[in-house]
Amino acid sequence: MIRGLAALAVMWGHVRILFFLDYPSVNHPGLLTKGFYAITGLGHQAVMIFFVLSGFFISLAVFKRFANGEWSWRQYALDRMVRLYIVLIPGLILGAVWDHLGKTLFMSTGLYTEPLHNFGNLIVSQSSTPLNFVGNLLFLQTIWVKSFGSNGPLWSLTNEFWYYVLFPPLLLLVVARARLRTSVADAALIVAVAVLIGPGRMQGFLIWLSGTAVVLILGWFPPRRSLLRGAGTAIAGCLFVSFMCLSRTRTNLSLSDMAVGLSFAAFLLGILNLRKSEVSSWYCKLTRSVAGFSFSLYVLHFPLLLFLRAFLIENRRWQPDFRHLFFGLLIGGVAILYSLLIARFTEARTAITKHWIAQHCLPVNAQ
């Protein structure tokens, strides 16, 4: 559920930025309006949540394979690449289609030919190049190339991919007691990736590794008292919410990212330590549905939203009155339904695709 809500937070934040006026331009904002702008301003913080969850799930899977004697670089690479490419490739192609339609039909708006407001120096027409397309396939966006077309949110996939590359050699170097030659190779790979992605992304790797820490703590220190578990979770949750609120000031983005990531890791640990209880079937179905297309929603939504912005609004964005908030709700709903539809043919088929590739494209001894 948290993973799905984080993806929705990113999407709704972009709906607000693209379609509604910046907060200083709002006429007489009331409490509800302030809440709307506060909640829809947490997209960047949601990405930190993604990093922690990614570190948790990937570490858990890798530790299990080591424990069972099933670790394989080939299988690990297959799992990670299928997970990424089954969504990224359609996302890049569909994004190119939406951007081309937008540039063709709505050139006069300037949304595709001038810097996009509130998105730095992003100019869609300058980013829609074959070089950027290939660079995004190689997860080099924001390192050597720009994010492809209008799809600025793809910046975080660079972090995710290279964190996937960094974690196994780091683990092997620390715990595997490998031969000297293997250890040197692992260390060299870590240094090479660290130089490539730079210190800022390496700080993000520490946030990612806090998910690994959650796995280790759960294994080493099983909880004993339910009262302490509940109190600890409540305290961690309060800290997490506090840091989320404080991060909205962004006086120091790197520090606030670290605070949000680490406090969420503590909250996640608390959640996983709580006593298991019966969960209704409808809630299980809801969480599976929300999480099941979260990656697709993250990758697919922005080019569509920008096209709808060009189609619906030529110049001045909306005041957050009831009528326009309803329109914004409909627009977000369109993006959700669009992502759900595409996910049925992509993200939902991840396991099937991995199995097919393992059976038909890998050597028998690699399976």
Short mmCIF file of N, CA and C in Angstrom, two decimals, residues 113-229:
data_model
loop_
_atom_site.label_atom_id
_atom_site.label_comp_id
_atom_site.label_asym_id
_atom_site.label_seq_id
_atom_site.Cartn_x
_atom_site.Cartn_y
_atom_site.Cartn_z
N THR A 113 8.49 23.69 -26.43
CA THR A 113 9.62 24.38 -27.07
C THR A 113 10.33 25.35 -26.14
N GLU A 114 9.76 25.60 -24.97
CA GLU A 114 10.36 26.52 -24.00
C GLU A 114 10.54 25.80 -22.67
N PRO A 115 11.39 26.34 -21.77
CA PRO A 115 11.57 25.69 -20.47
C PRO A 115 10.24 25.50 -19.75
N LEU A 116 10.02 24.30 -19.26
CA LEU A 116 8.75 23.97 -18.62
C LEU A 116 8.76 24.50 -17.19
N HIS A 117 7.77 25.32 -16.87
CA HIS A 117 7.71 26.00 -15.58
C HIS A 117 7.72 24.99 -14.43
N ASN A 118 8.55 25.26 -13.44
CA ASN A 118 8.70 24.43 -12.23
C ASN A 118 9.42 23.12 -12.48
N PHE A 119 10.02 22.94 -13.66
CA PHE A 119 10.77 21.72 -13.94
C PHE A 119 12.18 22.04 -14.43
N GLY A 120 12.79 23.05 -13.82
CA GLY A 120 14.17 23.39 -14.13
C GLY A 120 14.33 23.86 -15.56
N ASN A 121 15.35 23.33 -16.22
CA ASN A 121 15.64 23.74 -17.59
C ASN A 121 15.13 22.74 -18.62
N LEU A 122 14.11 21.96 -18.25
CA LEU A 122 13.56 20.96 -19.17
C LEU A 122 12.90 21.63 -20.37
N ILE A 123 13.42 21.34 -21.56
CA ILE A 123 12.80 21.75 -22.83
C ILE A 123 12.54 20.47 -23.61
N VAL A 124 11.29 20.12 -23.78
CA VAL A 124 10.92 18.82 -24.32
C VAL A 124 11.50 18.60 -25.70
N SER A 125 11.40 19.59 -26.58
CA SER A 125 11.86 19.42 -27.95
C SER A 125 13.36 19.15 -28.03
N GLN A 126 14.12 19.69 -27.08
CA GLN A 126 15.57 19.47 -27.08
C GLN A 126 15.95 18.14 -26.44
N SER A 127 15.06 17.57 -25.66
CA SER A 127 15.34 16.30 -24.98
C SER A 127 14.86 15.09 -25.76
N SER A 128 14.07 15.32 -26.81
CA SER A 128 13.49 14.22 -27.58
C SER A 128 14.42 13.81 -28.71
N THR A 129 15.59 13.30 -28.35
CA THR A 129 16.59 12.92 -29.34
C THR A 129 16.90 11.43 -29.24
N PRO A 130 17.35 10.81 -30.34
CA PRO A 130 17.75 9.40 -30.29
C PRO A 130 18.83 9.13 -29.24
N LEU A 131 19.77 10.06 -29.10
CA LEU A 131 20.83 9.87 -28.11
C LEU A 131 20.25 9.79 -26.70
N ASN A 132 19.31 10.66 -26.38
CA ASN A 132 18.69 10.62 -25.06
C ASN A 132 17.87 9.35 -24.88
N PHE A 133 17.23 8.88 -25.95
CA PHE A 133 16.45 7.64 -25.88
C PHE A 133 17.36 6.47 -25.50
N VAL A 134 18.48 6.34 -26.21
CA VAL A 134 19.42 5.26 -25.94
C VAL A 134 20.05 5.43 -24.55
N GLY A 135 20.40 6.67 -24.20
CA GLY A 135 20.99 6.92 -22.90
C GLY A 135 20.05 6.55 -21.76
N ASN A 136 18.74 6.76 -21.95
CA ASN A 136 17.77 6.37 -20.93
C ASN A 136 17.63 4.85 -20.85
N LEU A 137 17.77 4.18 -21.98
CA LEU A 137 17.76 2.71 -21.96
C LEU A 137 18.96 2.16 -21.19
N LEU A 138 20.06 2.91 -21.20
CA LEU A 138 21.27 2.50 -20.48
C LEU A 138 21.35 3.10 -19.08
N PHE A 139 20.30 3.79 -18.66
CA PHE A 139 20.20 4.39 -17.33
C PHE A 139 21.32 5.41 -17.08
N LEU A 140 21.53 6.24 -18.08
CA LEU A 140 22.54 7.29 -17.98
C LEU A 140 21.90 8.67 -17.97
N GLN A 141 20.56 8.75 -17.84
CA GLN A 141 19.91 10.04 -17.76
C GLN A 141 20.36 10.78 -16.51
N THR A 142 20.58 12.05 -16.67
CA THR A 142 21.10 12.97 -15.64
C THR A 142 22.56 12.71 -15.30
N ILE A 143 23.20 11.74 -15.96
CA ILE A 143 24.65 11.55 -15.83
C ILE A 143 25.33 12.06 -17.09
N TRP A 144 25.03 11.42 -18.22
CA TRP A 144 25.61 11.84 -19.50
C TRP A 144 24.57 12.39 -20.47
N VAL A 145 23.31 12.03 -20.28
CA VAL A 145 22.25 12.51 -21.16
C VAL A 145 21.11 13.05 -20.30
N LYS A 146 20.11 13.66 -20.95
CA LYS A 146 18.93 14.15 -20.26
C LYS A 146 17.86 13.06 -20.21
N SER A 147 16.91 13.22 -19.30
CA SER A 147 15.74 12.35 -19.35
C SER A 147 15.05 12.53 -20.69
N PHE A 148 14.56 11.43 -21.25
CA PHE A 148 14.04 11.48 -22.62
C PHE A 148 12.73 12.25 -22.70
N GLY A 149 12.69 13.21 -23.63
CA GLY A 149 11.47 13.97 -23.88
C GLY A 149 11.00 14.71 -22.65
N SER A 150 9.72 14.60 -22.37
CA SER A 150 9.13 15.29 -21.23
C SER A 150 9.23 14.49 -19.94
N ASN A 151 9.75 13.26 -20.03
CA ASN A 151 9.63 12.34 -18.89
C ASN A 151 10.73 12.55 -17.85
N GLY A 152 10.71 13.72 -17.22
CA GLY A 152 11.68 14.04 -16.19
C GLY A 152 11.72 13.07 -15.03
N PRO A 153 10.57 12.47 -14.60
CA PRO A 153 10.61 11.53 -13.48
C PRO A 153 11.54 10.34 -13.67
N LEU A 154 11.99 10.10 -14.91
CA LEU A 154 12.89 8.96 -15.13
C LEU A 154 14.24 9.14 -14.47
N TRP A 155 14.51 10.33 -13.89
CA TRP A 155 15.80 10.54 -13.24
C TRP A 155 16.06 9.51 -12.14
N SER A 156 15.02 9.11 -11.44
CA SER A 156 15.23 8.20 -10.30
C SER A 156 15.59 6.79 -10.75
N LEU A 157 15.25 6.41 -11.99
CA LEU A 157 15.61 5.08 -12.47
C LEU A 157 17.11 4.94 -12.62
N THR A 158 17.81 6.05 -12.89
CA THR A 158 19.26 6.01 -12.89
C THR A 158 19.77 5.57 -11.53
N ASN A 159 19.26 6.20 -10.48
CA ASN A 159 19.66 5.81 -9.14
C ASN A 159 19.35 4.35 -8.86
N GLU A 160 18.12 3.95 -9.16
CA GLU A 160 17.71 2.58 -8.86
C GLU A 160 18.62 1.57 -9.56
N PHE A 161 18.86 1.77 -10.85
CA PHE A 161 19.64 0.79 -11.60
C PHE A 161 21.05 0.65 -11.02
N TRP A 162 21.71 1.77 -10.77
CA TRP A 162 23.09 1.69 -10.31
C TRP A 162 23.16 1.23 -8.86
N TYR A 163 22.10 1.42 -8.08
CA TYR A 163 22.07 0.84 -6.74
C TYR A 163 21.95 -0.69 -6.84
N TYR A 164 21.19 -1.17 -7.83
CA TYR A 164 21.12 -2.60 -8.08
C TYR A 164 22.51 -3.16 -8.40
N VAL A 165 23.27 -2.41 -9.18
CA VAL A 165 24.62 -2.85 -9.55
C VAL A 165 25.56 -2.82 -8.34
N LEU A 166 25.42 -1.82 -7.48
CA LEU A 166 26.33 -1.65 -6.36
C LEU A 166 26.15 -2.68 -5.25
N PHE A 167 24.91 -3.10 -5.01
CA PHE A 167 24.65 -3.88 -3.79
C PHE A 167 25.32 -5.25 -3.78
N PRO A 168 25.20 -6.08 -4.81
CA PRO A 168 25.82 -7.42 -4.72
C PRO A 168 27.33 -7.39 -4.50
N PRO A 169 28.12 -6.59 -5.25
CA PRO A 169 29.57 -6.60 -4.96
C PRO A 169 29.89 -6.09 -3.57
N LEU A 170 29.09 -5.14 -3.07
CA LEU A 170 29.31 -4.67 -1.70
C LEU A 170 29.06 -5.79 -0.71
N LEU A 171 27.99 -6.53 -0.91
CA LEU A 171 27.68 -7.65 -0.03
C LEU A 171 28.75 -8.72 -0.12
N LEU A 172 29.17 -9.05 -1.34
CA LEU A 172 30.20 -10.06 -1.52
C LEU A 172 31.51 -9.64 -0.88
N LEU A 173 31.82 -8.38 -0.98
CA LEU A 173 33.06 -7.87 -0.42
C LEU A 173 33.05 -7.95 1.11
N VAL A 174 31.88 -7.73 1.69
CA VAL A 174 31.80 -7.66 3.15
C VAL A 174 31.68 -9.04 3.79
N VAL A 175 30.88 -9.93 3.21
CA VAL A 175 30.53 -11.16 3.93
C VAL A 175 30.95 -12.45 3.24
N ALA A 176 31.30 -12.41 1.97
CA ALA A 176 31.45 -13.67 1.24
C ALA A 176 32.80 -14.33 1.39
N ARG A 177 33.82 -13.61 1.87
CA ARG A 177 35.16 -14.17 2.02
C ARG A 177 35.66 -14.77 0.71
N ALA A 178 35.52 -14.02 -0.34
CA ALA A 178 35.91 -14.50 -1.66
C ALA A 178 37.43 -14.46 -1.81
N ARG A 179 37.90 -15.03 -2.91
CA ARG A 179 39.32 -14.99 -3.21
C ARG A 179 39.76 -13.56 -3.46
N LEU A 180 41.06 -13.33 -3.31
CA LEU A 180 41.60 -11.98 -3.45
C LEU A 180 41.24 -11.38 -4.79
N ARG A 181 41.38 -12.13 -5.86
CA ARG A 181 41.09 -11.60 -7.19
C ARG A 181 39.63 -11.18 -7.31
N THR A 182 38.73 -11.99 -6.76
CA THR A 182 37.31 -11.65 -6.80
C THR A 182 37.02 -10.42 -5.96
N SER A 183 37.65 -10.33 -4.80
CA SER A 183 37.45 -9.17 -3.94
C SER A 183 37.94 -7.89 -4.60
N VAL A 184 39.08 -7.96 -5.27
CA VAL A 184 39.59 -6.80 -5.98
C VAL A 184 38.63 -6.39 -7.09
N ALA A 185 38.07 -7.37 -7.79
CA ALA A 185 37.12 -7.06 -8.86
C ALA A 185 35.86 -6.41 -8.30
N ASP A 186 35.37 -6.92 -7.17
CA ASP A 186 34.19 -6.32 -6.55
C ASP A 186 34.48 -4.89 -6.12
N ALA A 187 35.62 -4.67 -5.49
CA ALA A 187 35.97 -3.33 -5.04
C ALA A 187 36.12 -2.38 -6.23
N ALA A 188 36.72 -2.87 -7.31
CA ALA A 188 36.90 -2.04 -8.50
C ALA A 188 35.56 -1.65 -9.10
N LEU A 189 34.61 -2.59 -9.11
CA LEU A 189 33.28 -2.29 -9.63
C LEU A 189 32.59 -1.23 -8.79
N ILE A 190 32.70 -1.35 -7.47
CA ILE A 190 32.08 -0.36 -6.58
C ILE A 190 32.66 1.02 -6.82
N VAL A 191 33.99 1.10 -6.91
CA VAL A 191 34.64 2.40 -7.13
C VAL A 191 34.24 2.98 -8.48
N ALA A 192 34.20 2.14 -9.52
CA ALA A 192 33.85 2.62 -10.85
C ALA A 192 32.44 3.18 -10.89
N VAL A 193 31.49 2.47 -10.27
CA VAL A 193 30.11 2.95 -10.25
C VAL A 193 30.00 4.23 -9.42
N ALA A 194 30.71 4.28 -8.29
CA ALA A 194 30.66 5.46 -7.44
C ALA A 194 31.18 6.69 -8.18
N VAL A 195 32.24 6.53 -8.95
CA VAL A 195 32.78 7.64 -9.74
C VAL A 195 31.79 8.04 -10.83
N LEU A 196 31.18 7.06 -11.46
CA LEU A 196 30.24 7.34 -12.54
C LEU A 196 29.03 8.13 -12.05
N ILE A 197 28.42 7.71 -10.95
CA ILE A 197 27.15 8.33 -10.54
C ILE A 197 27.36 9.54 -9.64
N GLY A 198 28.54 9.70 -9.03
CA GLY A 198 28.82 10.91 -8.27
C GLY A 198 28.38 10.85 -6.83
N PRO A 199 28.86 11.80 -6.01
CA PRO A 199 28.59 11.77 -4.56
C PRO A 199 27.13 11.95 -4.19
N GLY A 200 26.38 12.76 -4.97
CA GLY A 200 24.97 12.97 -4.63
C GLY A 200 24.17 11.68 -4.69
N ARG A 201 24.38 10.90 -5.74
CA ARG A 201 23.66 9.63 -5.85
C ARG A 201 24.19 8.60 -4.86
N MET A 202 25.46 8.69 -4.51
CA MET A 202 25.99 7.78 -3.49
C MET A 202 25.34 8.07 -2.14
N GLN A 203 25.00 9.32 -1.87
CA GLN A 203 24.23 9.61 -0.65
C GLN A 203 22.87 8.94 -0.73
N GLY A 204 22.26 8.98 -1.92
CA GLY A 204 20.99 8.27 -2.10
C GLY A 204 21.14 6.77 -1.87
N PHE A 205 22.33 6.23 -2.16
CA PHE A 205 22.57 4.81 -1.91
C PHE A 205 22.53 4.50 -0.42
N LEU A 206 22.96 5.44 0.41
CA LEU A 206 22.85 5.25 1.85
C LEU A 206 21.39 5.16 2.28
N ILE A 207 20.54 5.97 1.65
CA ILE A 207 19.10 5.88 1.92
C ILE A 207 18.59 4.51 1.48
N TRP A 208 19.02 4.06 0.32
CA TRP A 208 18.63 2.75 -0.21
C TRP A 208 19.07 1.65 0.76
N LEU A 209 20.29 1.77 1.28
CA LEU A 209 20.83 0.77 2.20
C LEU A 209 20.11 0.76 3.55
N SER A 210 19.40 1.83 3.88
CA SER A 210 18.61 1.78 5.12
C SER A 210 17.53 0.72 5.01
N GLY A 211 17.06 0.42 3.80
CA GLY A 211 16.15 -0.71 3.61
C GLY A 211 16.85 -2.03 3.89
N THR A 212 18.13 -2.13 3.52
CA THR A 212 18.92 -3.31 3.87
C THR A 212 19.05 -3.45 5.38
N ALA A 213 19.26 -2.33 6.06
CA ALA A 213 19.38 -2.35 7.51
C ALA A 213 18.11 -2.88 8.16
N VAL A 214 16.95 -2.55 7.59
CA VAL A 214 15.69 -3.07 8.14
C VAL A 214 15.67 -4.59 8.07
N VAL A 215 16.11 -5.15 6.94
CA VAL A 215 16.16 -6.61 6.80
C VAL A 215 17.07 -7.23 7.86
N LEU A 216 18.25 -6.65 8.03
CA LEU A 216 19.22 -7.19 8.99
C LEU A 216 18.70 -7.11 10.42
N ILE A 217 18.12 -5.97 10.78
CA ILE A 217 17.61 -5.80 12.15
C ILE A 217 16.49 -6.79 12.43
N LEU A 218 15.61 -7.00 11.46
CA LEU A 218 14.52 -7.96 11.65
C LEU A 218 15.07 -9.36 11.89
N GLY A 219 16.19 -9.68 11.23
CA GLY A 219 16.78 -11.01 11.41
C GLY A 219 17.55 -11.15 12.70
N TRP A 220 18.20 -10.10 13.13
CA TRP A 220 19.08 -10.18 14.31
C TRP A 220 18.34 -9.93 15.63
N PHE A 221 17.32 -9.07 15.61
CA PHE A 221 16.67 -8.67 16.86
C PHE A 221 15.16 -8.85 16.75
N PRO A 222 14.70 -10.07 16.82
CA PRO A 222 13.24 -10.28 16.76
C PRO A 222 12.57 -9.65 17.97
N PRO A 223 11.41 -9.00 17.78
CA PRO A 223 10.73 -8.31 18.88
C PRO A 223 10.19 -9.29 19.91
N ARG A 224 10.09 -8.81 21.16
CA ARG A 224 9.64 -9.67 22.25
C ARG A 224 8.38 -9.13 22.94
N ARG A 225 8.21 -7.81 22.95
CA ARG A 225 7.09 -7.23 23.69
C ARG A 225 6.22 -6.41 22.74
N SER A 226 4.95 -6.75 22.70
CA SER A 226 4.04 -6.08 21.77
C SER A 226 3.85 -4.60 22.12
N LEU A 227 3.86 -4.26 23.43
CA LEU A 227 3.67 -2.87 23.84
C LEU A 227 4.80 -2.00 23.31
N LEU A 228 6.03 -2.47 23.46
CA LEU A 228 7.16 -1.72 22.96
C LEU A 228 7.13 -1.62 21.44
N ARG A 229 6.67 -2.68 20.79
CA ARG A 229 6.56 -2.64 19.34
C ARG A 229 5.60 -1.54 18.89
#
